[in-house]
XYZ file of C-alpha atoms in Angstrom:
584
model
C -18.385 -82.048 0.599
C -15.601 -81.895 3.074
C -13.360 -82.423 0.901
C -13.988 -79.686 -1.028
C -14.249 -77.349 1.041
C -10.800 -78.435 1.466
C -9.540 -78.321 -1.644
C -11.224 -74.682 -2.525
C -9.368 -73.312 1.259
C -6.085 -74.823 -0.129
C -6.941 -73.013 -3.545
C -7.456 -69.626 -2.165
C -4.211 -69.967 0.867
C -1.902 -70.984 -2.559
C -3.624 -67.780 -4.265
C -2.986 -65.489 -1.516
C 0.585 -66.959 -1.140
C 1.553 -65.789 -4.656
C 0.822 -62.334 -3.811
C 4.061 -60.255 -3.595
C 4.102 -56.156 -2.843
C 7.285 -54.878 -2.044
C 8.902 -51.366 -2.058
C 12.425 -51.210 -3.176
C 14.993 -48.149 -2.803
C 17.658 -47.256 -5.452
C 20.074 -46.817 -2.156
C 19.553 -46.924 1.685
C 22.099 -44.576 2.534
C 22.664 -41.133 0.598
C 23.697 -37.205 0.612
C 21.479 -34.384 1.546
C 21.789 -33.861 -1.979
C 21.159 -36.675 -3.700
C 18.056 -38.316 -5.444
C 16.726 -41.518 -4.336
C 13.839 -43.442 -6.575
C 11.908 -45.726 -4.620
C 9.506 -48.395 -6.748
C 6.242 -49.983 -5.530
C 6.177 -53.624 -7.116
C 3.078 -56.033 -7.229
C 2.686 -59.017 -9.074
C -1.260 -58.326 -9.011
C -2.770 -56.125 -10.722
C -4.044 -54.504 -7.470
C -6.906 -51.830 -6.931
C -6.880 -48.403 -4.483
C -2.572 -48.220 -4.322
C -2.343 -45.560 -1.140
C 0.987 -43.973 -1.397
C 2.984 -43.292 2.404
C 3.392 -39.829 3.008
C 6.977 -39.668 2.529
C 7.885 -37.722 5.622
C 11.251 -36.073 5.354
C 11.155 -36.107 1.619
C 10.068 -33.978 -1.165
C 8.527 -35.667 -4.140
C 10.156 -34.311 -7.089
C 9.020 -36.703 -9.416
C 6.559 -39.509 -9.425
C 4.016 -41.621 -9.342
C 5.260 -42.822 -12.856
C 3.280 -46.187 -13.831
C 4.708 -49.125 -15.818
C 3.094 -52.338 -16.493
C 4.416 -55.459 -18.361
C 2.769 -58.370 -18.852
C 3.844 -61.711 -20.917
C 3.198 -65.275 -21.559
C 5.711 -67.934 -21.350
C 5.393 -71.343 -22.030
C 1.568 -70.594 -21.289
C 2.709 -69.583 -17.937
C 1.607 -65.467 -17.803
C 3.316 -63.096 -15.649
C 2.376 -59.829 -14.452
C 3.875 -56.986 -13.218
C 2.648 -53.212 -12.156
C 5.025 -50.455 -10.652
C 4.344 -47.416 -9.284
C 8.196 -45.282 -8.924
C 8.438 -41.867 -7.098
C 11.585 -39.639 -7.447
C 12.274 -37.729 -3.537
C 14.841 -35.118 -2.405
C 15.922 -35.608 1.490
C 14.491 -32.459 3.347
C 16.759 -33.194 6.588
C 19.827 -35.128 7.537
C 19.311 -38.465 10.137
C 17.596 -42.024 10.096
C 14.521 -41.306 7.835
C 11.405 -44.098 7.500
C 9.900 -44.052 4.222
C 6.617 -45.915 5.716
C 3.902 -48.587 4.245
C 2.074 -48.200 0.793
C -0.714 -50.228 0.502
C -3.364 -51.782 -2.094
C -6.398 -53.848 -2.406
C -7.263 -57.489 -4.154
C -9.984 -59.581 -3.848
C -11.413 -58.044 -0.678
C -7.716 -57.841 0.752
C -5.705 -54.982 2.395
C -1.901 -56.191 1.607
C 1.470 -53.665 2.666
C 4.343 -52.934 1.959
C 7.106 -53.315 4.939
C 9.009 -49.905 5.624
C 12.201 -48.955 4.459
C 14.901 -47.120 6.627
C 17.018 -44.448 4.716
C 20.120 -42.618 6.134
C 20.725 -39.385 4.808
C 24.204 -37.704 5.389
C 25.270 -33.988 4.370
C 25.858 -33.333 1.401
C 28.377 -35.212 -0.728
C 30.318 -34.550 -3.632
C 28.850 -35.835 -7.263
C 30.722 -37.209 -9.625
C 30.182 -35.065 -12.695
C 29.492 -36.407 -16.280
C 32.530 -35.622 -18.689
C 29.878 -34.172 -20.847
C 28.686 -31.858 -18.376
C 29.642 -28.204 -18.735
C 31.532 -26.952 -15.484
C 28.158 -24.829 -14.389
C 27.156 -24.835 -10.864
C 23.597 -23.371 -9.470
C 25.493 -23.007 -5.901
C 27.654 -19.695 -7.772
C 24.541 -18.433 -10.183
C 21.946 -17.395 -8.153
C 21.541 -15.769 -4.780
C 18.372 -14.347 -2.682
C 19.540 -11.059 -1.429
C 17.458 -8.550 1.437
C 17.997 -5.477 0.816
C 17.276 -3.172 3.906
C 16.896 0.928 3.674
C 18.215 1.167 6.741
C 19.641 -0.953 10.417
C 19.578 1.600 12.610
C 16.621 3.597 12.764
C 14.168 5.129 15.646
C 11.204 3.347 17.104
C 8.024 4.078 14.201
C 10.563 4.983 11.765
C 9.960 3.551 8.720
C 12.432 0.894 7.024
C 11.617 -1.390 3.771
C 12.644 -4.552 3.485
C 13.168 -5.801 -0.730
C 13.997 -9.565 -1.279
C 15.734 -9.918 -5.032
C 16.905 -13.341 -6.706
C 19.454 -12.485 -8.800
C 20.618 -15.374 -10.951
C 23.584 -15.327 -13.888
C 22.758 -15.764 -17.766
C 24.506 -19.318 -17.284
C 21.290 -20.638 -15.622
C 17.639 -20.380 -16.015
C 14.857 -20.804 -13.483
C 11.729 -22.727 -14.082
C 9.579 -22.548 -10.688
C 10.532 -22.036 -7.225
C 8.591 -22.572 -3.239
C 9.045 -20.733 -0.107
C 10.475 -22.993 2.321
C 10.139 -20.440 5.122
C 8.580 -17.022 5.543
C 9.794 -14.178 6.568
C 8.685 -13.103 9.851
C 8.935 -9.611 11.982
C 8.666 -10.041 15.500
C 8.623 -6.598 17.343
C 7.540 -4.537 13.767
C 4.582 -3.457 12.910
C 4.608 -4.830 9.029
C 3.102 -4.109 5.565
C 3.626 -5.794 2.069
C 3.503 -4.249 -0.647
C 1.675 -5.985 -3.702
C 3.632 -6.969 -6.803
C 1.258 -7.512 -9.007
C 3.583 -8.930 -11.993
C 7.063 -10.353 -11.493
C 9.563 -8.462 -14.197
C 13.121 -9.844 -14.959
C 15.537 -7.232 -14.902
C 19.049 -6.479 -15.092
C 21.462 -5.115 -12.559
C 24.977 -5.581 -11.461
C 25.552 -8.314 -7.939
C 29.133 -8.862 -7.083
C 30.601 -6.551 -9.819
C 28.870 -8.940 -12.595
C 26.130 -8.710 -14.631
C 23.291 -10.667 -13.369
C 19.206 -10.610 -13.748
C 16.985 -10.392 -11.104
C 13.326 -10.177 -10.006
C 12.051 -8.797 -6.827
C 9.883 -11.020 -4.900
C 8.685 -9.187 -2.142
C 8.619 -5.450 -1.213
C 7.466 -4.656 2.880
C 6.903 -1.743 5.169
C 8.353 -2.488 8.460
C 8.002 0.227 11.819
C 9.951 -1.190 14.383
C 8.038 -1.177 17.513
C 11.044 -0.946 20.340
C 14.175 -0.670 20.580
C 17.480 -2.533 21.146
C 18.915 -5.679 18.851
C 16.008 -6.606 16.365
C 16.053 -10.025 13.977
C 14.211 -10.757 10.829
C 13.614 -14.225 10.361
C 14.959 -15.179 7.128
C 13.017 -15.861 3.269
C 14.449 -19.314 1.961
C 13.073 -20.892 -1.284
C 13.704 -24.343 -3.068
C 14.032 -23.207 -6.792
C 13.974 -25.910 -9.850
C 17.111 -24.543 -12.287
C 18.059 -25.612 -15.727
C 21.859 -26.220 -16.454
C 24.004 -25.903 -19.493
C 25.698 -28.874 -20.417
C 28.456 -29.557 -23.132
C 26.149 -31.897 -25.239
C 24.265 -31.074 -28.382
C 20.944 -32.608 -29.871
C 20.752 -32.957 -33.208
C 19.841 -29.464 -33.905
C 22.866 -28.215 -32.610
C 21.131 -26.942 -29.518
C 22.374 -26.919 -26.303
C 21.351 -29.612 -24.103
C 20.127 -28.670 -20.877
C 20.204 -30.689 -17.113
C 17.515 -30.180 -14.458
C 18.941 -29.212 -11.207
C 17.554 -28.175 -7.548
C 18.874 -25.011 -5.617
C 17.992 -23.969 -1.968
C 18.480 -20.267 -1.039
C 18.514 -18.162 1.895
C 18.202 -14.434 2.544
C 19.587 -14.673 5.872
C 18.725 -13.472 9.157
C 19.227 -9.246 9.546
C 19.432 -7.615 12.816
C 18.314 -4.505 13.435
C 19.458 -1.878 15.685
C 16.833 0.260 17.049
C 16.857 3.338 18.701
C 14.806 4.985 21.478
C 13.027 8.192 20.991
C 14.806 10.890 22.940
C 13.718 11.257 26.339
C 15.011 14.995 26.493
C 12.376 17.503 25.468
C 10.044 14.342 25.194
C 6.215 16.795 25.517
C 3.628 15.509 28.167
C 0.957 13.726 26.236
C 3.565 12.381 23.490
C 1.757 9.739 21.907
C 3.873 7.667 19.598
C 3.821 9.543 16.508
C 6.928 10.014 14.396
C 7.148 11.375 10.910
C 6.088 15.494 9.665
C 2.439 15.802 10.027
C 0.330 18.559 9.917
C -2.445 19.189 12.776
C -6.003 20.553 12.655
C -9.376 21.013 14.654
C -12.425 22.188 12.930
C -16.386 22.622 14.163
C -18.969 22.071 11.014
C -20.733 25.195 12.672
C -19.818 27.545 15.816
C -23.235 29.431 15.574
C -26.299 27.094 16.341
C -30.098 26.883 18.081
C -30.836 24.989 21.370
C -31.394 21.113 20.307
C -28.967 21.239 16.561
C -25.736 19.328 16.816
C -22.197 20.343 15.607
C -19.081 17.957 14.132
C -15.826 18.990 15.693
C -13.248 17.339 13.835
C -9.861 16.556 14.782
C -7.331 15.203 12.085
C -3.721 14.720 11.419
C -2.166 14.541 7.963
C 0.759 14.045 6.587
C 4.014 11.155 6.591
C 5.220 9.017 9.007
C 3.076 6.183 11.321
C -0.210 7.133 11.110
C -2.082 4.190 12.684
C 0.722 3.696 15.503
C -0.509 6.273 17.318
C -3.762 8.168 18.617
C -5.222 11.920 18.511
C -5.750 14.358 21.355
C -9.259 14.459 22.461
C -10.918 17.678 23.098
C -11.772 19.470 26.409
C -15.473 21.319 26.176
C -18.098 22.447 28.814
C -19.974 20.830 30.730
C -22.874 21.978 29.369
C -22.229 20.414 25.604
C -23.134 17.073 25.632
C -20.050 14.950 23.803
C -20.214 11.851 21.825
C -17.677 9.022 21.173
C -15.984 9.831 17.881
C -16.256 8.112 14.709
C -12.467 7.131 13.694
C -11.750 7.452 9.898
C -8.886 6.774 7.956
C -7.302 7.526 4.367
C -4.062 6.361 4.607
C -1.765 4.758 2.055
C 1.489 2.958 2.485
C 4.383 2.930 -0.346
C 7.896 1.832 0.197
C 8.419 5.011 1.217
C 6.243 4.222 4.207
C 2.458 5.550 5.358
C 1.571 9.250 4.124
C -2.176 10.113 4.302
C -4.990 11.479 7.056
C -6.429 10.232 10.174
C -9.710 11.501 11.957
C -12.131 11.676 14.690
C -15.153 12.912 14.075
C -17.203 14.193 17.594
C -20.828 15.058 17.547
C -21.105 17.784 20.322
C -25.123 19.057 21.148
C -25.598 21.811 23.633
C -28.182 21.949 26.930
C -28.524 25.642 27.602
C -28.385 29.064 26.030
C -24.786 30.389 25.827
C -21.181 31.219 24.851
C -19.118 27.910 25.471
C -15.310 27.855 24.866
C -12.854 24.406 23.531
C -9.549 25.034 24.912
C -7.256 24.737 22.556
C -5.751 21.602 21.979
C -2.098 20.180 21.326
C -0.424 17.428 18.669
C 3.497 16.790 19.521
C 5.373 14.034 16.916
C 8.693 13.435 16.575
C 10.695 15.285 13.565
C 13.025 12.996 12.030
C 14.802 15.609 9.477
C 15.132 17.932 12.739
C 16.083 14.253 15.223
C 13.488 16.937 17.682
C 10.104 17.232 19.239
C 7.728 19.417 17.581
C 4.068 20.898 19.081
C 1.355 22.421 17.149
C -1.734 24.066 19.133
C -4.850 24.563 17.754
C -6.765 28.031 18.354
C -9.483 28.092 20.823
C -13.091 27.776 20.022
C -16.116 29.508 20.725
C -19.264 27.845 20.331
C -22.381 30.477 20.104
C -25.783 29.077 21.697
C -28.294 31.288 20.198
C -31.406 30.107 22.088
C -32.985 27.396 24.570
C -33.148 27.623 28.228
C -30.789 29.203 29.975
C -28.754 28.148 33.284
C -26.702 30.555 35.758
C -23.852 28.115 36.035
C -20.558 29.282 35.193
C -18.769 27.002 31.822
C -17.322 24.556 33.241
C -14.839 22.225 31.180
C -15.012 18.541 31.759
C -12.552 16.333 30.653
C -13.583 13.457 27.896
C -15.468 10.585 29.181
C -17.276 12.232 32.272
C -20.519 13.314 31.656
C -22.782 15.597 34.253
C -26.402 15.637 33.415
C -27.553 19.245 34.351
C -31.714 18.658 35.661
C -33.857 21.942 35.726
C -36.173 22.860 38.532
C -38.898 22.107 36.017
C -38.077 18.842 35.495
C -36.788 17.987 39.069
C -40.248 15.371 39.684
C -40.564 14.157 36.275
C -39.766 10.041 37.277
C -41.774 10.514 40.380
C -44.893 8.102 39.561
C -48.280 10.131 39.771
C -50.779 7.344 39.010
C -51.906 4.629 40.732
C -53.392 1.347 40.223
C -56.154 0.240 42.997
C -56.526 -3.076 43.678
C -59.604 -4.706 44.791
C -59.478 -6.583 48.418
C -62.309 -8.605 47.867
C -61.034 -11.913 46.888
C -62.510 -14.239 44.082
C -63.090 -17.831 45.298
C -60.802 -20.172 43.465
C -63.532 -22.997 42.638
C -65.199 -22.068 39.645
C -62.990 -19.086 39.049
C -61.118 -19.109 35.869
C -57.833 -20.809 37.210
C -59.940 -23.195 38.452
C -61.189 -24.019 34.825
C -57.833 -23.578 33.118
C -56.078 -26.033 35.521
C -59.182 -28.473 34.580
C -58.489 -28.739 31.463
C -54.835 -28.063 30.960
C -54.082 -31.605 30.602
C -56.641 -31.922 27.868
C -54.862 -29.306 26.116
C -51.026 -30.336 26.685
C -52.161 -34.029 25.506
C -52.300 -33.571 21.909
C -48.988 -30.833 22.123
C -47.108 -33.803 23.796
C -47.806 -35.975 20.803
C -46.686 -33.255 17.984
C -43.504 -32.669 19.993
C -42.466 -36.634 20.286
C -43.583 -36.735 16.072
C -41.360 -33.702 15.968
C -38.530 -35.530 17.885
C -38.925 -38.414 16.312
C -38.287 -36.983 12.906
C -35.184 -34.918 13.977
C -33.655 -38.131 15.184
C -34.144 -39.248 11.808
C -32.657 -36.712 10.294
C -28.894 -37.895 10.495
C -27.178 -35.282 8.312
C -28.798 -32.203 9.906
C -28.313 -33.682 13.496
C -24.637 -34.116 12.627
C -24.638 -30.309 11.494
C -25.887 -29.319 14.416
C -23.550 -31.590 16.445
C -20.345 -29.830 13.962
C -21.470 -26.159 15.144
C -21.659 -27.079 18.580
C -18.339 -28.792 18.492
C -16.796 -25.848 16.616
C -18.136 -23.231 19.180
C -16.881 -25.189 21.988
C -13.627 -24.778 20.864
C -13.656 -21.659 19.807
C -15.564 -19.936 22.598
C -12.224 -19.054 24.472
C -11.021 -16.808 21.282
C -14.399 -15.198 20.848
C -14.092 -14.037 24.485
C -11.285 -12.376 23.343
C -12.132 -11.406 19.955
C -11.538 -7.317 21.154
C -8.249 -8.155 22.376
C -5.369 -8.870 19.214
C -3.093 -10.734 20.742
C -5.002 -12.979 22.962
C -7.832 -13.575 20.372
C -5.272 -14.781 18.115
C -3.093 -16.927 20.881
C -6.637 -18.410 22.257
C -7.897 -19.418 18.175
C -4.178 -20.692 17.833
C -4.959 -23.370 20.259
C -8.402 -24.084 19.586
C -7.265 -24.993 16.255
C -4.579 -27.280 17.937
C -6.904 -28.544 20.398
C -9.784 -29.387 17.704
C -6.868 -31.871 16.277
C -5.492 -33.526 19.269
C -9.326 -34.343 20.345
C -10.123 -35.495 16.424
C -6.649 -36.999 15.266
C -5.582 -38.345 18.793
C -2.098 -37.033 18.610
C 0.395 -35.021 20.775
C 1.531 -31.296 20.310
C 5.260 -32.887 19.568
C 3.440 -34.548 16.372
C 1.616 -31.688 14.908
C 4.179 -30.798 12.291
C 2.776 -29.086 8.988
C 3.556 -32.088 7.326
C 2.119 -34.810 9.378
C -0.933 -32.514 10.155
C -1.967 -32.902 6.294
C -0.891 -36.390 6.050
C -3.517 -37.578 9.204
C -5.750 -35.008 7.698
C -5.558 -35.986 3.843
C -5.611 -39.660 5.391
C -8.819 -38.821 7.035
C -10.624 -38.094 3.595
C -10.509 -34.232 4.718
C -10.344 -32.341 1.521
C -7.183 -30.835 -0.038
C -9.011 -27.162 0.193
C -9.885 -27.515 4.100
C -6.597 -28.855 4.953
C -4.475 -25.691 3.401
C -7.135 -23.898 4.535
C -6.491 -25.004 7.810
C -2.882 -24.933 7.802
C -2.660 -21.253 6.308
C -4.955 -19.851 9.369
C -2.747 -21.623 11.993
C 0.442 -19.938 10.178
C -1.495 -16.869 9.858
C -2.271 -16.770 13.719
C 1.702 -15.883 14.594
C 1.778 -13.106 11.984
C -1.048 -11.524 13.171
C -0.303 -11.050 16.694
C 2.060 -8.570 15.670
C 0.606 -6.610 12.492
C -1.978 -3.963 12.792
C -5.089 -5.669 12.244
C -8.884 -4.268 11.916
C -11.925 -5.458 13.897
C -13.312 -6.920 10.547
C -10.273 -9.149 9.773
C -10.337 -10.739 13.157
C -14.284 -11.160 12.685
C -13.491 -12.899 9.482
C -10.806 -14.747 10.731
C -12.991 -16.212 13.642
C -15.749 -17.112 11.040
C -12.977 -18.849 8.846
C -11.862 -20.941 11.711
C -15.490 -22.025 12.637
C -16.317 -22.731 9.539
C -12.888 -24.426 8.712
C -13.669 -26.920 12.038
C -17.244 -27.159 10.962
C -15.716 -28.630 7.911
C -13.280 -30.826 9.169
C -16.110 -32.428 11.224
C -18.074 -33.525 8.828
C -15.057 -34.568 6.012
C -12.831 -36.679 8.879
C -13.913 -40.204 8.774
């Protein structure tokens, strides 16, 4: 029996030694712009093959399958491999780390491979190969309206590719997004790209405009604009021919930049600047307007104070009005109908203020005053609105004077009439004969309490005792009570922009450090959805994820409504909530 025992643990160690997975590189040392294939060999035909992540690299081609198989001698032989085509996304010592598979119960690896990548080098070019370079064919150009305009004047922003009829473009991928520190910013849909033609660099050359955006600088001095770049996938001309006659075209890879643009901002004059300036540059036009200035003790009346026109109309906020003290004011509902173009924002903004009156009386609104700044005129302009009178036709009447208050304070006027009205009148007498407690009706609910909370203990342990059991909604529970604890920073500040969107910034960070284990120096896009996708977290979640985080910088700094950071705190809950239950 021993013995073969013996013989089958010599059997399986000989097995096991025959198993060979290696990777292989077509070169360990190349140029920023070169191609390097790396193959994934086994001699087995091995199950669940988990690709590395490739860090540094961008797969360009790949996984491509081959398997061969023959029999020799009646020897067989058999061979499976798995080959990847990657560009080099950055110069340096690069790792391309394990792969691995799985046979007979087995985990077996590959051993990593070290790859230095240099800057770019010189290729040597195929005699067949028509002269045609991508590097002098297509360009990504911003084109800016203006560099030197005032604070909340508006400037647009266009990003064109232009490319040459030599070349043609198949797909390309932003590489990095613009980004606006210090503007207030707006994009303008495209809702279909169109080729067309124009002349770049005194040639004829198509283009397509990728991206059209608002921008209202917010102060002034030396402003930069993070630049668009984009990896594009081109198509080449050569000087071979199919059989056809047609021209034979070579796949190529191009990476473009926009470049960064600086801005020169100016401040707003300072002479003639009016008191109560609020921010508001452009040409608008100013109005205030009751729904009614004739009406009975106990009715309400709209007064209405808008701005329309062009120029930054949700940089900057209206006059309130002054009224009497004796008309009641409301907080005002805030409405706006405002469209941007390239041009910039043109439209109206409103506040809407429900005014009721107390007494019997004529009650005047001083007139109130809108100042902007002109930019055809480079001057400060006011515009006053008339006064109005508001006619109280009945109710009680009071010998106090009008007096205006300013917005906010409120002074409740109280008639003689009504001078003891939350004095208490009634009474309740109580009796101060005491009952005795021993056969009183404590006496008898204390008896038999017990009796009572017996059979409420026993349905609450059955209760407990089935919610233990019930694994997937305990772990739910556990997920939103995870998610919240994160989160509960940013919904402190979920009024507040810019903190709400720093304080969900690094909850998100914080949820992965806690989950993944891993340091703020390793949470790089890429190795974020490598752990992630490595967790089992799904492909969805993890952009998901990814896009919010991005998102979180952007918004600090664009005008944003009290219903898209709502959403965006629900997204991020239920993003972790997610992620809680998908990470393994």
């Amino acid at each position: 029996m021993e013995r073969i025992v013996l013989i089958l643990f010599l059997i399986t160690q000989s097995l096991l030694a025959q198993v060979h997975f290696e990777a292989k590189a077509s070169k360990n040392t190349l140029g920023l712009n070169e191609r390097l294939r790396v193959d994934f060999t086994m001699n087995i035909d091995g199950d669940n093959f988990n690709q590395p992540s490739f860090e540094g690299f961008r797969i360009i081609a790949g996984p491509s399958q081959q398997v061969s198989q023959s029999w020799v001698n009646g020897k067989s032989t058999f061979e499976k491999t798995y080959s990847y085509y990657l560009l080099p996304q950055q110069k340096g010592n690069l790792i391309i780390k394990q792969a691995s598979i799985e046979y007979n119960g087995q985990i077996y690896k590959t051993s990593p491979i070290k790859i230095n990548v240099t800057v770019a080098v010189e290729q040597p070019k195929d005699p067949n190969d028509a002269e045609v370079s991508a590097d002098d064919n297509i360009y990504l150009v911003a084109d800016i309206s203006k560099t030197n305009p005032y604070i909340n004047e508006p400037i647009t922003v266009v990003y064109k590719l232009y490319f040459s009829y030599n070349v043609g473009i198949t797909n390309w991928r932003e590489l990095d997004k613009p980004k606006y520190n210090d503007f207030w910013s707006q994009n303008i849909d495209i809702k279909q790209l169109v080729g067309e033609e124009g002349i770049f660099k005194g040639e004829k050359y198509r283009f397509v405009v990728l991206r059209k955006t608002v921008l209202y600088p917010q102060k002034s001095g030396k402003l930069v604009i993070e630049p668009l770049s984009l990896d594009i996938d081109v198509q080449l001309p050569t000087n071979r021919r199919d059989m056809f006659g047609r021209v034979i075209v070579a796949d190529g890879n191009k990476r473009v930049s926009a470049g960064a643009k600086t801005i020169s901002v100016k401040a707003l004059p300072e002479v003639g600047k009016p008191e109560g300036f609020s921010g508001a540059v452009g040409k608008f036009d100013f109005r205030v307007s009751p729904s009614k200035v004739n009406l009975k003790n106990g009715e309400s009346l709209d007064l209405i104070v808008s701005v329309s026109g062009n120029g930054n109309m949700k940089l900057f906020n209206l006059p309130k009005p002054v009224v009497p003290n004796s008309l009641e004011m409301y907080d005002p509902v805030h409405s706006e109908k405002v469209n941007t173009v390239l041009t910039g924002m043109s439209g109206k903004i409103s506040d809407s203020y429900t005014i009721i009156p107390q007494f019997k009386g004529n009650y005047p609104i001083k007139p109130m005053q809108f100042s902007y700044f002109d930019l055809d005129s480079r001057a400060y302009k006011t515009i006053s609105s008339p006064e109005i009178m508001i006619h109280v036709l009945d109710g009680p009447s009071t010998n106090e004077e009008p007096v205006t208050k300013t917005p906010g304070i409120t002074k409740n006027v109280i008639s003689s009439s009504q001078q003891f009205k939350y004095i208490k009148l009634k009474t309740d007498l109580v009796s101060m004969n005491e009952e005795d407690f021993l056969g009183s009706k404590i006496f008898y609910s204390l008896l038999f309490l017990p009796f009572l909370i017996l059979p409420m203990i026993v349905l609450f342990k059955r209760k407990k005792e089935a919610m233990d059991g019930d694994i997937n909604g305990n772990r739910i529970k556990t997920n939103n009570r995870l998610a919240k604890k994160y989160l509960s920073e940013a919904k402190k500040q979920i009024n507040n922009k810019e903190p709400f969107y720093v304080a969900l910034e690094k909850a998100m960070h914080n949820f992965l450090k806690a989950k993944l284990h891993i340091e703020t120096s390793e949470m790089s896009k890429s190795n974020i959805q490598e752990l992630l996708l490595s967790r089992n977290a799904s492909q969805e979640t993890v952009i998901d994820f990814i896009v919010l985080t991005e998102n979180c910088e952007l918004a600090r700094y664009a005008l944003t409504s009290s219903s898209t950071i709502q959403n965006d705190f629900e997204k991020a809950v239920l993003i972790i909530s997610d992620l809680e239950k998908q990470i393994t």
